Amino acid sequence: MAEPVVYLWGDRVVGGFYRVHKDRGVDENLNAPGMHFEPIAFPQSCHEPCRQSEPDAAQNRLYVYGVVAQLSMLAAAREMKEFSA
């Protein structure tokens, strides 16, 4: 089982890794003893999808990871604003 973790700089994905745990299932927390990290290779820019490539091509997969990361940052900002008011 693995989950992507990406780093954003502004609205751009600038790096990341996969958190991997071979003894965990799809509904279990991977952040536990026995996990390890695998780097995500960024062979090309991923700030926009490549329509000529397959949906699962590295550039398109990394683009989706970036969109999800941006949405999570937006949600966190909204929560911070809500709780600080």
CSV table of C-alpha atoms in Angstrom, one decimal:
chain,number,residue,atom,x,y,z
A,1,MET,CA,0.0,0.0,0.0
A,2,ALA,CA,1.3,3.5,-0.8
A,3,GLU,CA,0.2,7.1,-0.7
A,4,PRO,CA,1.7,10.1,-2.5
A,5,VAL,CA,3.0,13.0,-0.5
A,6,VAL,CA,3.8,16.2,-2.5
A,7,TYR,CA,5.4,19.5,-1.7
A,8,LEU,CA,3.9,22.7,-3.1
A,9,TRP,CA,5.7,26.0,-3.6
A,10,GLY,CA,2.8,28.4,-4.2
A,11,ASP,CA,0.6,26.5,-6.7
A,12,ARG,CA,3.4,24.3,-8.1
A,13,VAL,CA,4.4,20.8,-7.1
A,14,VAL,CA,8.1,20.9,-6.4
A,15,GLY,CA,8.8,17.4,-5.0
A,16,GLY,CA,7.4,14.5,-3.3
A,17,PHE,CA,7.6,10.9,-2.2
A,18,TYR,CA,5.4,7.8,-1.7
A,19,ARG,CA,4.8,6.6,1.9
A,20,VAL,CA,4.8,2.8,1.6
A,21,HIS,CA,3.8,0.1,4.0
A,22,LYS,CA,3.6,-3.4,2.7
A,23,ASP,CA,1.9,-4.8,5.7
A,24,ARG,CA,-1.1,-2.3,5.7
A,25,GLY,CA,-4.4,-2.4,3.8
A,26,VAL,CA,-6.3,0.2,1.9
A,27,ASP,CA,-8.2,1.3,5.0
A,28,GLU,CA,-5.3,1.4,7.4
A,29,ASN,CA,-2.9,4.2,8.4
A,30,LEU,CA,0.4,3.9,6.6
A,31,ASN,CA,2.2,6.2,9.1
A,32,ALA,CA,3.2,3.3,11.4
A,33,PRO,CA,6.3,1.3,12.2
A,34,GLY,CA,7.5,-0.7,9.1
A,35,MET,CA,6.7,2.1,6.6
A,36,HIS,CA,9.4,3.5,4.3
A,37,PHE,CA,9.6,6.2,1.7
A,38,GLU,CA,10.1,6.0,-2.1
A,39,PRO,CA,11.0,9.2,-4.0
A,40,ILE,CA,8.7,10.3,-6.8
A,41,ALA,CA,10.6,11.0,-9.9
A,42,PHE,CA,9.8,14.2,-11.7
A,43,PRO,CA,11.2,13.6,-15.2
A,44,GLN,CA,9.2,16.5,-16.6
A,45,SER,CA,7.1,19.4,-15.5
A,46,CYS,CA,3.7,18.5,-14.1
A,47,HIS,CA,1.9,21.9,-13.8
A,48,GLU,CA,-0.5,20.9,-16.6
A,49,PRO,CA,-1.7,17.6,-17.9
A,50,CYS,CA,-0.3,16.1,-21.1
A,51,ARG,CA,-3.2,15.3,-23.3
A,52,GLN,CA,-1.1,13.3,-25.7
A,53,SER,CA,-0.1,10.8,-22.9
A,54,GLU,CA,-2.1,8.1,-21.2
A,55,PRO,CA,-4.0,9.2,-18.1
A,56,ASP,CA,-1.7,7.1,-15.9
A,57,ALA,CA,1.5,8.6,-17.5
A,58,ALA,CA,3.9,10.1,-14.8
A,59,GLN,CA,3.2,13.7,-15.8
A,60,ASN,CA,-0.6,13.3,-15.6
A,61,ARG,CA,-0.4,11.3,-12.4
A,62,LEU,CA,1.8,14.0,-10.8
A,63,TYR,CA,-0.6,16.7,-12.1
A,64,VAL,CA,-3.5,15.0,-10.3
A,65,TYR,CA,-1.5,14.7,-7.1
A,66,GLY,CA,-0.8,18.5,-7.4
A,67,VAL,CA,-4.6,19.3,-7.8
A,68,VAL,CA,-5.4,17.2,-4.8
A,69,ALA,CA,-2.6,18.9,-2.8
A,70,GLN,CA,-3.9,22.4,-3.8
A,71,LEU,CA,-7.5,21.5,-2.8
A,72,SER,CA,-6.2,20.2,0.6
A,73,MET,CA,-4.3,23.5,1.1
A,74,LEU,CA,-7.5,25.5,0.2
A,75,ALA,CA,-9.5,23.4,2.7
A,76,ALA,CA,-6.9,23.9,5.4
A,77,ALA,CA,-6.9,27.7,4.8
A,78,ARG,CA,-10.6,27.8,5.0
A,79,GLU,CA,-10.6,25.9,8.3
A,80,MET,CA,-7.9,28.2,9.7
A,81,LYS,CA,-10.0,31.2,8.8
A,82,GLU,CA,-13.1,29.8,10.2
A,83,PHE,CA,-11.5,28.8,13.6
A,84,SER,CA,-9.6,32.1,14.0
A,85,ALA,CA,-12.7,34.3,13.5
